[in-house]
Coordinates of C-alpha atoms in Angstrom, one line a residue:
I869 CA 0.0 0.0 0.0
Q870 CA 2.8 2.4 0.9
Q871 CA 4.5 1.9 -2.4
A872 CA 1.3 2.0 -4.5
H873 CA 0.5 5.0 -6.7
R874 CA -3.2 4.4 -7.1
F875 CA -5.9 2.0 -5.8
L876 CA -8.7 1.2 -8.2
F877 CA -11.9 -0.7 -7.5
I878 CA -12.6 -3.4 -10.0
P879 CA -15.0 -1.4 -12.3
S880 CA -12.4 1.3 -12.4
L881 CA -9.6 -1.1 -13.2
L882 CA -11.6 -2.1 -16.3
I883 CA -12.0 1.6 -17.2
Q884 CA -8.2 2.1 -16.8
R885 CA -7.6 -0.8 -19.2
L886 CA -9.9 0.8 -21.8
T887 CA -9.0 4.4 -21.4
G888 CA -5.9 4.9 -19.2
A889 CA -8.0 7.0 -16.8
Q890 CA -7.4 6.3 -13.1
V891 CA -10.6 7.3 -11.4
N892 CA -13.0 5.7 -8.9
D893 CA -16.7 6.0 -8.4
S894 CA -18.8 6.9 -5.4
T895 CA -20.9 3.7 -5.3
M896 CA -17.8 1.5 -5.0
L897 CA -16.4 3.9 -2.4
G898 CA -19.7 3.4 -0.5
T899 CA -19.2 -0.4 -0.3
S900 CA -15.5 -0.2 0.7
M901 CA -16.2 0.6 4.4
M902 CA -13.7 3.5 4.0
S903 CA -16.2 6.2 3.3
D904 CA -18.1 8.7 5.4
I905 CA -21.6 8.0 4.0
Q906 CA -23.0 11.3 5.3
S907 CA -20.5 13.4 3.4
R908 CA -20.2 11.0 0.4
K909 CA -16.4 11.2 0.7
L910 CA -13.5 9.2 2.1
S911 CA -13.4 9.0 5.9
P912 CA -10.2 10.5 7.3
K913 CA -10.9 8.7 10.6
I914 CA -10.9 5.3 9.0
L915 CA -8.0 6.0 6.7
N916 CA -5.9 7.3 9.5
A917 CA -6.6 4.2 11.6
L918 CA -5.5 2.1 8.6
D919 CA -2.5 4.3 7.8
I920 CA -3.7 4.7 4.2
P921 CA -3.3 8.0 2.4
S922 CA -6.5 9.4 0.8
S923 CA -4.5 10.4 -2.3
I924 CA -4.2 6.7 -3.3
F925 CA -7.8 6.7 -4.4
G926 CA -7.4 9.6 -6.8
E927 CA -10.4 11.5 -8.1
I928 CA -13.8 10.1 -7.1
L929 CA -16.6 10.8 -9.5
E930 CA -20.3 10.1 -9.8
P931 CA -21.9 7.4 -12.0
G932 CA -22.6 8.6 -15.5
S933 CA -19.5 10.7 -15.6
R934 CA -17.6 10.5 -18.9
V935 CA -14.0 9.5 -18.0
G936 CA -12.4 9.0 -21.4
E937 CA -12.4 7.1 -24.7
V938 CA -11.4 3.7 -25.8
N939 CA -7.7 4.0 -26.7
Q940 CA -5.9 2.4 -29.6
Q941 CA -4.4 -0.5 -27.5
A942 CA -7.8 -1.4 -26.0
A943 CA -9.4 -1.1 -29.4
Q944 CA -7.0 -3.7 -30.8
Q945 CA -7.5 -6.0 -27.9
T946 CA -11.2 -5.8 -27.7
A947 CA -12.4 -4.8 -31.2
L948 CA -14.3 -1.9 -29.6
P949 CA -14.1 1.1 -32.0
P950 CA -11.4 3.6 -30.9
E951 CA -12.6 6.8 -29.4
T952 CA -15.8 5.2 -28.1
P953 CA -16.8 7.2 -25.0
V954 CA -16.5 5.5 -21.7
F955 CA -18.6 6.3 -18.6
L956 CA -18.5 5.4 -14.9
A957 CA -21.1 3.0 -13.5
G958 CA -20.0 1.1 -10.3
H959 CA -21.3 -1.4 -7.8
D960 CA -23.9 -3.9 -9.0
T961 CA -26.4 -3.5 -6.1
Q962 CA -27.1 0.2 -6.7
F963 CA -27.8 -0.3 -10.4
A964 CA -29.9 -3.4 -10.0
I965 CA -32.3 -1.7 -7.7
F966 CA -32.4 1.4 -9.9
G967 CA -32.9 -0.7 -13.0
S968 CA -35.8 -2.5 -11.4
G969 CA -37.8 0.7 -11.6
A970 CA -37.9 1.1 -7.8
E971 CA -38.7 4.6 -6.6
L972 CA -37.5 5.9 -3.2
N973 CA -38.7 3.7 -0.3
Q974 CA -39.8 0.9 -2.5
P975 CA -38.0 -2.3 -1.4
V976 CA -36.7 -4.7 -4.0
L977 CA -36.2 -8.4 -3.2
S978 CA -33.7 -10.2 -5.3
S979 CA -34.7 -13.8 -4.7
G980 CA -32.2 -16.5 -5.5
T981 CA -29.8 -18.8 -3.6
W982 CA -29.5 -15.8 -1.4
E983 CA -32.3 -13.4 -0.7
I984 CA -31.2 -9.7 -0.9
L985 CA -33.7 -7.1 0.3
M986 CA -32.8 -3.5 -0.6
T987 CA -34.3 -0.1 -0.7
R988 CA -33.3 3.4 -1.8
S989 CA -34.0 6.0 0.9
N990 CA -33.1 9.5 1.9
A991 CA -32.7 8.4 5.5
Y992 CA -30.5 5.7 7.1
S993 CA -29.4 4.4 10.5
T994 CA -26.2 2.7 11.5
T995 CA -26.6 2.2 15.2
P996 CA -25.2 -0.9 16.9
H997 CA -28.8 -2.3 16.8
D998 CA -28.8 -1.9 13.0
L999 CA -25.5 -3.6 12.7
E1000 CA -26.6 -6.5 14.9
N1001 CA -29.6 -6.8 12.5
N1002 CA -27.0 -7.3 9.7
L1003 CA -28.1 -4.1 7.9
T1004 CA -25.7 -2.7 5.3
T1005 CA -25.8 1.0 4.2
E1006 CA -24.2 2.0 1.0
L1007 CA -24.0 5.1 -1.1
D1008 CA -26.7 5.1 -3.8
A1009 CA -26.0 5.9 -7.4
R1010 CA -27.7 9.3 -6.8
D1011 CA -26.3 11.9 -4.4
G1012 CA -28.3 12.3 -1.2
V1013 CA -29.8 8.8 -1.4
Y1014 CA -28.7 5.7 0.5
T1015 CA -29.0 2.0 -0.4
I1016 CA -30.0 0.0 2.7
G1017 CA -30.0 -3.8 2.5
Q1018 CA -30.1 -7.1 4.3
N1019 CA -29.5 -10.6 3.0
W1020 CA -30.0 -14.2 4.1
L1021 CA -30.0 -17.7 2.6
G1022 CA -33.1 -18.3 0.5
S1023 CA -33.4 -20.8 -2.3
G1024 CA -30.3 -22.5 -1.1
V1025 CA -32.3 -23.8 1.9
L1026 CA -35.1 -25.0 -0.5
E1027 CA -32.5 -26.9 -2.6
W1028 CA -31.4 -28.7 0.6
F1029 CA -35.0 -29.6 1.3
S1030 CA -35.7 -30.9 -2.2
K1031 CA -32.6 -33.0 -2.3
H1032 CA -33.5 -34.8 0.9
F1033 CA -37.3 -34.9 0.8
Y1034 CA -38.0 -35.2 -3.0
P1035 CA -35.1 -37.2 -4.3
E1036 CA -37.2 -38.9 -7.0
Q1037 CA -38.0 -35.6 -8.7
Q1038 CA -35.7 -33.4 -10.8
G1039 CA -35.9 -30.2 -12.9
D1040 CA -39.1 -28.2 -13.4
A1041 CA -41.2 -31.1 -12.5
L1042 CA -39.6 -31.1 -9.0
Y1043 CA -40.7 -27.6 -8.2
Q1044 CA -44.1 -27.9 -9.7
T1045 CA -44.8 -31.0 -7.6
M1046 CA -43.5 -29.4 -4.4
I1047 CA -45.6 -26.2 -5.0
S1048 CA -48.7 -28.2 -5.9
D1049 CA -48.4 -30.4 -2.8
A1050 CA -47.7 -27.4 -0.5
A1051 CA -50.6 -25.3 -1.9
K1052 CA -53.0 -27.9 -0.5
I1053 CA -51.8 -27.4 3.0
A1054 CA -53.5 -24.7 5.2
P1055 CA -51.6 -21.7 6.5
G1056 CA -49.5 -22.7 9.5
A1057 CA -48.5 -26.0 7.8
N1058 CA -50.4 -28.1 10.4
G1059 CA -48.2 -26.8 13.2
I1060 CA -44.9 -27.2 11.5
A1061 CA -42.6 -24.1 11.8
V1062 CA -39.2 -23.5 10.3
D1063 CA -36.4 -21.0 11.2
P1064 CA -34.7 -21.0 7.8
A1065 CA -31.3 -19.9 9.1
F1066 CA -29.5 -22.9 7.6
Y1067 CA -25.8 -22.2 7.2
D1068 CA -22.8 -24.4 6.8
D1069 CA -20.4 -22.9 9.3
G1070 CA -21.1 -25.6 11.9
S1071 CA -22.1 -23.0 14.6
S1072 CA -24.9 -24.1 16.8
Q1073 CA -26.0 -20.4 17.0
N1074 CA -26.5 -20.2 13.3
S1075 CA -28.4 -23.4 12.5
G1076 CA -31.9 -23.8 11.1
T1077 CA -34.7 -25.3 13.1
I1078 CA -37.8 -27.4 12.3
T1079 CA -40.4 -27.7 15.0
G1080 CA -43.8 -29.3 15.4
L1081 CA -43.0 -32.7 13.7
T1082 CA -45.2 -35.6 14.5
I1083 CA -45.4 -39.2 13.3
N1084 CA -48.0 -38.1 10.8
T1085 CA -46.1 -35.2 9.3
Q1086 CA -45.9 -35.1 5.5
R1087 CA -43.2 -33.6 3.4
A1088 CA -45.6 -31.1 1.8
Q1089 CA -46.3 -29.7 5.2
I1090 CA -42.5 -29.2 5.8
Y1091 CA -42.1 -27.6 2.4
R1092 CA -44.9 -25.2 3.1
A1093 CA -43.3 -24.4 6.5
F1094 CA -40.0 -23.6 4.8
L1095 CA -41.8 -21.2 2.4
E1096 CA -43.6 -19.6 5.3
G1097 CA -40.4 -19.3 7.3
L1098 CA -38.7 -17.6 4.4
A1099 CA -41.6 -15.2 4.0
F1100 CA -41.4 -14.4 7.7
R1101 CA -37.7 -13.7 7.2
T1102 CA -38.6 -11.3 4.4
R1103 CA -41.0 -9.4 6.7
E1104 CA -38.4 -9.4 9.4
G1105 CA -35.9 -7.8 7.0
L1106 CA -38.6 -5.4 5.7
E1107 CA -39.3 -4.1 9.2
A1108 CA -35.6 -3.6 9.8
L1109 CA -35.3 -1.6 6.5
Q1110 CA -38.3 0.5 7.3
A1111 CA -37.0 1.4 10.8
A1112 CA -33.6 2.4 9.4
G1113 CA -34.9 4.3 6.4
K1114 CA -37.9 5.8 8.4
F1115 CA -40.5 4.9 5.8
K1116 CA -43.5 2.6 5.3
A1117 CA -43.4 0.4 2.2
E1118 CA -46.4 0.2 -0.1
S1119 CA -45.2 -2.7 -2.2
I1120 CA -42.2 -4.9 -2.8
I1121 CA -40.6 -5.5 -6.2
C1122 CA -39.4 -9.1 -6.6
V1123 CA -36.8 -10.3 -9.1
G1124 CA -34.7 -13.3 -9.6
G1125 CA -35.3 -17.1 -9.9
G1126 CA -37.3 -17.2 -6.6
S1127 CA -39.9 -14.9 -8.1
K1128 CA -41.1 -17.8 -10.3
N1129 CA -42.5 -19.7 -7.3
T1130 CA -46.2 -18.7 -7.4
L1131 CA -46.9 -20.0 -3.9
W1132 CA -43.9 -18.3 -2.4
N1133 CA -44.9 -15.0 -3.9
Q1134 CA -48.4 -15.3 -2.5
L1135 CA -47.0 -16.1 1.0
R1136 CA -44.7 -13.1 0.8
A1137 CA -47.8 -10.9 0.0
D1138 CA -49.8 -12.4 2.8
V1139 CA -47.1 -12.3 5.4
C1140 CA -46.0 -8.8 4.6
N1141 CA -49.5 -7.7 3.8
L1142 CA -48.2 -5.9 0.8
P1143 CA -48.5 -6.3 -3.0
I1144 CA -45.6 -8.1 -4.7
H1145 CA -44.7 -6.7 -8.1
L1146 CA -43.1 -9.1 -10.5
I1147 CA -41.3 -7.5 -13.4
D1148 CA -40.2 -9.0 -16.8
Q1149 CA -36.8 -7.4 -16.8
K1150 CA -34.2 -9.9 -15.7
E1151 CA -30.9 -8.1 -16.1
T1152 CA -31.7 -5.1 -14.0
T1153 CA -28.1 -4.4 -13.1
V1154 CA -27.0 -3.9 -16.7
L1155 CA -30.2 -2.0 -17.4
G1156 CA -29.8 0.3 -14.5
A1157 CA -26.1 1.1 -15.4
S1158 CA -27.1 1.8 -19.0
M1159 CA -29.5 4.5 -17.8
F1160 CA -26.6 6.4 -16.3
V1161 CA -24.7 6.1 -19.5
F1162 CA -27.6 7.5 -21.5
S1163 CA -27.7 10.4 -19.1
G1164 CA -24.0 11.0 -19.2
A1165 CA -23.9 10.8 -23.0
G1166 CA -26.7 13.5 -23.2
I1167 CA -29.2 11.2 -24.9
C1168 CA -31.5 11.5 -21.9
S1169 CA -31.7 14.4 -19.5
S1170 CA -31.3 12.2 -16.4
P1171 CA -31.1 8.5 -15.4
E1172 CA -34.7 8.8 -14.3
A1173 CA -35.7 10.1 -17.7
A1174 CA -34.0 7.1 -19.3
R1175 CA -35.8 4.8 -17.0
A1176 CA -39.2 6.3 -17.9
N1177 CA -38.8 4.7 -21.3
I1178 CA -38.9 1.2 -19.9
P1179 CA -42.3 -0.5 -19.9
Y1180 CA -42.2 -2.3 -16.6
Q1181 CA -45.9 -3.4 -16.5
P1182 CA -45.5 -5.6 -13.4
T1183 CA -47.6 -8.6 -12.5
I1184 CA -49.1 -7.8 -9.1
I1185 CA -49.7 -10.4 -6.4
R1186 CA -52.0 -9.0 -3.8
P1187 CA -52.5 -10.2 -0.2
S1188 CA -55.3 -12.7 0.3
A1189 CA -57.6 -13.0 3.4
A1190 CA -54.9 -15.3 4.8
H1191 CA -52.8 -12.3 5.8
R1192 CA -54.8 -12.0 9.0
K1193 CA -53.8 -15.5 10.0
Y1194 CA -50.2 -14.8 9.2
N1195 CA -50.0 -11.9 11.6
S1196 CA -50.3 -14.3 14.6
L1197 CA -48.1 -16.9 12.9
Y1198 CA -45.4 -14.3 12.4
A1199 CA -45.5 -13.4 16.1
A1200 CA -45.0 -17.1 16.9
Y1201 CA -42.1 -17.3 14.5
L1202 CA -40.3 -14.4 16.3
R1203 CA -40.8 -16.2 19.6
F1204 CA -39.2 -19.5 18.6
K1205 CA -36.5 -18.4 16.1
K1206 CA -32.9 -18.3 17.2
P1207 CA -30.9 -15.0 17.3
A1208 CA -29.6 -14.1 13.8

């Protein structure tokens, strides 16, 4: 570090290879844990504690800033036309949530092996309680806005379940069978409850729990309890985000592979008592980044203006009458689950 001339985050390293420019962007700075998120600048306190000079990061610019052109060497190596303008983007999370069409205080759930719940907000909180809740706060792609998030293991838990409880099924037929079986089970899964904190670190404090098993328990009941437990986990994360961002959500945008599970979507809507919006756009990270390029290139007046051209037209899953039942079931889930 003491001998280094410049430290570049990975997106900026790619830009340096294309243009020769050595600049960093604010969103990557916001994920580095070396920033003062209030001032949107480097933190002298943190850098001094690490004995790292601030000059090593060079100029820090905003997403959408034009930083150079594709030089001759890069053009020869990549076949990109020389003098093609190059713009800053940055960290994937910020552009994924922007590209999803989310407005301020509209949470986005990226549902896959891991569930990532994020929101863009003008407010944030980083108290010890927030940190214990595993909340992360990053600089948004827009000045004055913060990206608050929380993540937990999602479909990875369901994959463990399917492997051990439905070994005879594979592919799409596996999930359709499990969903069909679980849809026939009433809310509460006949007394089965699951804390879905299944991790592989061997710690007894971070292990999942299944309760309420009897000699008559069926695998469909357990699968429904898994889906309910993950929906409860979503509500738990939502409440943490709302408290930190000082807002009340009106809906949740859901993207990713887990958004294809119709029963899971309905359970999320019922447990959170909020509409779930399913959008057709799959690559929202690239889409969101492109909006800042359109703005930086002057094609659109702002990233928001670029986004206005996208026909999101979401499919909306609304809460059913079961949401009343899930209020009491959620309270029971909080009582039995282990500390995160």
